[in-house]
Coordinates of C-alpha atoms and ligand atoms in Angstrom, one line a residue:
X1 CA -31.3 21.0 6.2
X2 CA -28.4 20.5 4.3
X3 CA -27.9 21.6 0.7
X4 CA -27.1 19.0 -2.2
X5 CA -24.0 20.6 -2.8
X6 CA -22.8 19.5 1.2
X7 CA -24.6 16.2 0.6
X8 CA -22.8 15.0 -2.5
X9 CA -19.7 15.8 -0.7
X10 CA -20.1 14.3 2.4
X11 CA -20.9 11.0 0.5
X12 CA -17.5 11.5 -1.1
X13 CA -16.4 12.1 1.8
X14 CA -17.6 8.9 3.7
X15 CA -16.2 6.4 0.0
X16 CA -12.7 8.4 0.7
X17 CA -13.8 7.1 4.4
X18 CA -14.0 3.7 3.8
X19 CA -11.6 3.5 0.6
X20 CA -8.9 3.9 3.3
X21 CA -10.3 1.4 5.4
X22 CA -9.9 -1.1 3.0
X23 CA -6.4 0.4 1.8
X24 CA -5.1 0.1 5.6
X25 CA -7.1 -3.8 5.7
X26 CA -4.6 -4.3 2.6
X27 CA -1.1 -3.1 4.2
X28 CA -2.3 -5.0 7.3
X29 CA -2.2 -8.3 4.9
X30 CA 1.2 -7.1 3.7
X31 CA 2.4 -7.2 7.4
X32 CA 0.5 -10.6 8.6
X33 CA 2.5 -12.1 5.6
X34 CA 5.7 -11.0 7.2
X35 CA 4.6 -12.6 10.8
X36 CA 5.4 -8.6 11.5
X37 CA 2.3 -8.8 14.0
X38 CA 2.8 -5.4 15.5
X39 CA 2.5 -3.4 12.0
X40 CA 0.0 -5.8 10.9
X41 CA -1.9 -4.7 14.2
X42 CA -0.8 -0.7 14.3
X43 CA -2.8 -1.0 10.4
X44 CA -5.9 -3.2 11.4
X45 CA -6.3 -0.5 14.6
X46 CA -5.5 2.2 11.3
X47 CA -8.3 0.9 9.6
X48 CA -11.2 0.7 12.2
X49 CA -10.4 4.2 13.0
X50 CA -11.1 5.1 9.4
X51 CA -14.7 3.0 9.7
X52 CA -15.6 5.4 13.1
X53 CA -14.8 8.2 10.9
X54 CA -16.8 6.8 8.3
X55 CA -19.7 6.1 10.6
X56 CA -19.2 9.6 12.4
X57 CA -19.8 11.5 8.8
X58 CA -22.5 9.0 8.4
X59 CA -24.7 9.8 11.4
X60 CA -24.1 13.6 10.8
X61 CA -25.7 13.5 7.6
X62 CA -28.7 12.2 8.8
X63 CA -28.9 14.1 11.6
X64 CA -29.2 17.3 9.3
X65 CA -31.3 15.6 7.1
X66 CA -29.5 14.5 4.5
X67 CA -29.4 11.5 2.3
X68 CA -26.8 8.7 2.9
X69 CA -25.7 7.0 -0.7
X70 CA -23.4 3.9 -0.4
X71 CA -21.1 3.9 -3.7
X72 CA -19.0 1.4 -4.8
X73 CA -15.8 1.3 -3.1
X74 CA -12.4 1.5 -5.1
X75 CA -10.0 -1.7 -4.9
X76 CA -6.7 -0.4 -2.8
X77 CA -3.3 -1.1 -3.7
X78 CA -2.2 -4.7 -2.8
X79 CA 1.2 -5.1 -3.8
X80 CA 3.7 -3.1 -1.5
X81 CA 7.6 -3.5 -1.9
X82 CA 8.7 -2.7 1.2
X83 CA 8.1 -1.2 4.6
X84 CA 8.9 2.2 3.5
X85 CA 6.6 1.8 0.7
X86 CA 3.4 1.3 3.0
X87 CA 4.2 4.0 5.1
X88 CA 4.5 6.5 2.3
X89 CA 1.6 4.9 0.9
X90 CA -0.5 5.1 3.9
X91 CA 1.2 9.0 4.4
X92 CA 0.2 10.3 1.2
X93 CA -3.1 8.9 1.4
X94 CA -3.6 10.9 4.5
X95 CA -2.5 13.9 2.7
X96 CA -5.2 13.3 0.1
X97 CA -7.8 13.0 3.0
X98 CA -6.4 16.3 4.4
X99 CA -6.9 18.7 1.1
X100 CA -10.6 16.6 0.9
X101 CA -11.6 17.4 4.2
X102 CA -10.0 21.4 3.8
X103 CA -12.2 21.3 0.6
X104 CA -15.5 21.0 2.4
X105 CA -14.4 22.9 5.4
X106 CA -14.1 25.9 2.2
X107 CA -17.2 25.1 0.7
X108 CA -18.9 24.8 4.3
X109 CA -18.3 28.6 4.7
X110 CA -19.0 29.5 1.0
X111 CA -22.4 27.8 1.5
X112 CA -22.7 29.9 4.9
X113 CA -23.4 26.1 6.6
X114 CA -22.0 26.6 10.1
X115 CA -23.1 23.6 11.5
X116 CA -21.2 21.5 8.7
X117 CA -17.9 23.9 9.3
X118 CA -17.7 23.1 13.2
X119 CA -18.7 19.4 12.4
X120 CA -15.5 19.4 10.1
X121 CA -13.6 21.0 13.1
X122 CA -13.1 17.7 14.4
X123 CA -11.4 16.3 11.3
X124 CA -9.3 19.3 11.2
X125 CA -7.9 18.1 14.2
X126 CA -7.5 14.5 13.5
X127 CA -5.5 14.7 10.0
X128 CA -2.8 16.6 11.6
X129 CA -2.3 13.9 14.4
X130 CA -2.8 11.6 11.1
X131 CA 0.0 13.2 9.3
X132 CA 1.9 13.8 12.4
X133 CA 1.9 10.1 13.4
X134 CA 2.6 8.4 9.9
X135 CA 5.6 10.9 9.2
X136 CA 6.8 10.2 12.8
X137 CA 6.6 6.3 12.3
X138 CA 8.6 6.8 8.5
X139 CA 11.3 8.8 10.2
X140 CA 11.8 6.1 12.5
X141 CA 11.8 3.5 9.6
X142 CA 13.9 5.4 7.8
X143 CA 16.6 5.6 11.2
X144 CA 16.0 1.4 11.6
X145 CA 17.3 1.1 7.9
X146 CA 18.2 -2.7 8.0
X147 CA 18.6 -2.8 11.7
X148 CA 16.3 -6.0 12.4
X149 CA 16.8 -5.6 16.2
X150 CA 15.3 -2.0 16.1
X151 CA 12.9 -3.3 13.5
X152 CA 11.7 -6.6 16.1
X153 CA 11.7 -3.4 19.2
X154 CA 9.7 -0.9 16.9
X155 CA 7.0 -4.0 15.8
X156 CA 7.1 -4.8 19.8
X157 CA 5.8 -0.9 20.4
X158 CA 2.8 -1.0 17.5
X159 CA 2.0 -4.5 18.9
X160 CA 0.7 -2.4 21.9
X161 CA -1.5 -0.3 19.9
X162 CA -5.6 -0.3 20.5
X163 CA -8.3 1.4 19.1
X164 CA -10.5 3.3 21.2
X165 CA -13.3 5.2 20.0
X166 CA -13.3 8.9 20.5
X167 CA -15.8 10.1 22.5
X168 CA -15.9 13.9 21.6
Ligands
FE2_201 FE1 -10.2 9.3 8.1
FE2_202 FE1 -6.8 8.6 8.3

């Protein structure tokens, strides 16, 4: 049985969850508008990721007992200025989810709740690739400047991007 304490914060977690869903939905508008159909599809891909996580946090709370709450879900930025500005966007969004997810991780092991901790192990895992990917990308961007043949090539590559659900 979980305790309140974890519960409460594991239905943060899962708004935070689905928060960036919908933020990643929104930059994947700001690309459609563009006809830039590989970014728009690299953020759509983005996004369902962030519903599995959602959904994974989801099922673990009920299968230690604890109560799911849907909240209301903050409106996401809409208005983006440039390519750049998504990405860092999208990059220090991930860094919020990082310092969220290192907070339960530390109140996992205050609360002695082991089976939350290595549940959270996963996540651990997955915000550095987040991080790792979306600084990687933003390098790159910043490289491309106002190259539009490297930007057409780079849109090509994220064109190619599918999501696939983890299955650890
Ligand atoms: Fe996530
Ligand atoms: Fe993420």
């Amino acid at each position: 049985m979980i305790s309140k304490n974890m519960e409460n914060m594991l239905n943060e977690q899962i708004n935070a969850e689905l928060f960036a869903a919908n933020l990643y939905l929104s930059i994947c508008s700001y690309f459609q508008d563009q006809e830039l159909d590989g970014f728009a599809n690299f953020f759509r891909v983005q996004s369902k990721e962030e519903l599995f996580h959602a959904g994974k946090q989801f099922d673990y709370l009920h299968a230690v007992g604890g109560k799911v709450t849907m909240k209301g879900v903050d409106a996401p930025e809409t208005e983006f200025h440039s390519i750049i500005h998504a990405f860092e966007t999208t990059l220090a969004h991930e860094k919020k989810v990082t310092a969220s997810i290192n907070n339960l991780v530390k109140h996992a092991l205050i609360e002695n709740d082991f089976a939350t901790h290595n549940f959270l192990q996963w996540f651990i895992a997955e915000q550095v690739e987040e991080e790792a990917s979306i600084s990687n990308l933003l390098k790159k961007l910043r490289m491309i400047g106002d190259n539009s043949s490297a930007l057409y090539l780079l849109n090509t590559e994220l064109g190619n991007r599918v999501f696939t659900e983890p299955t650890a």
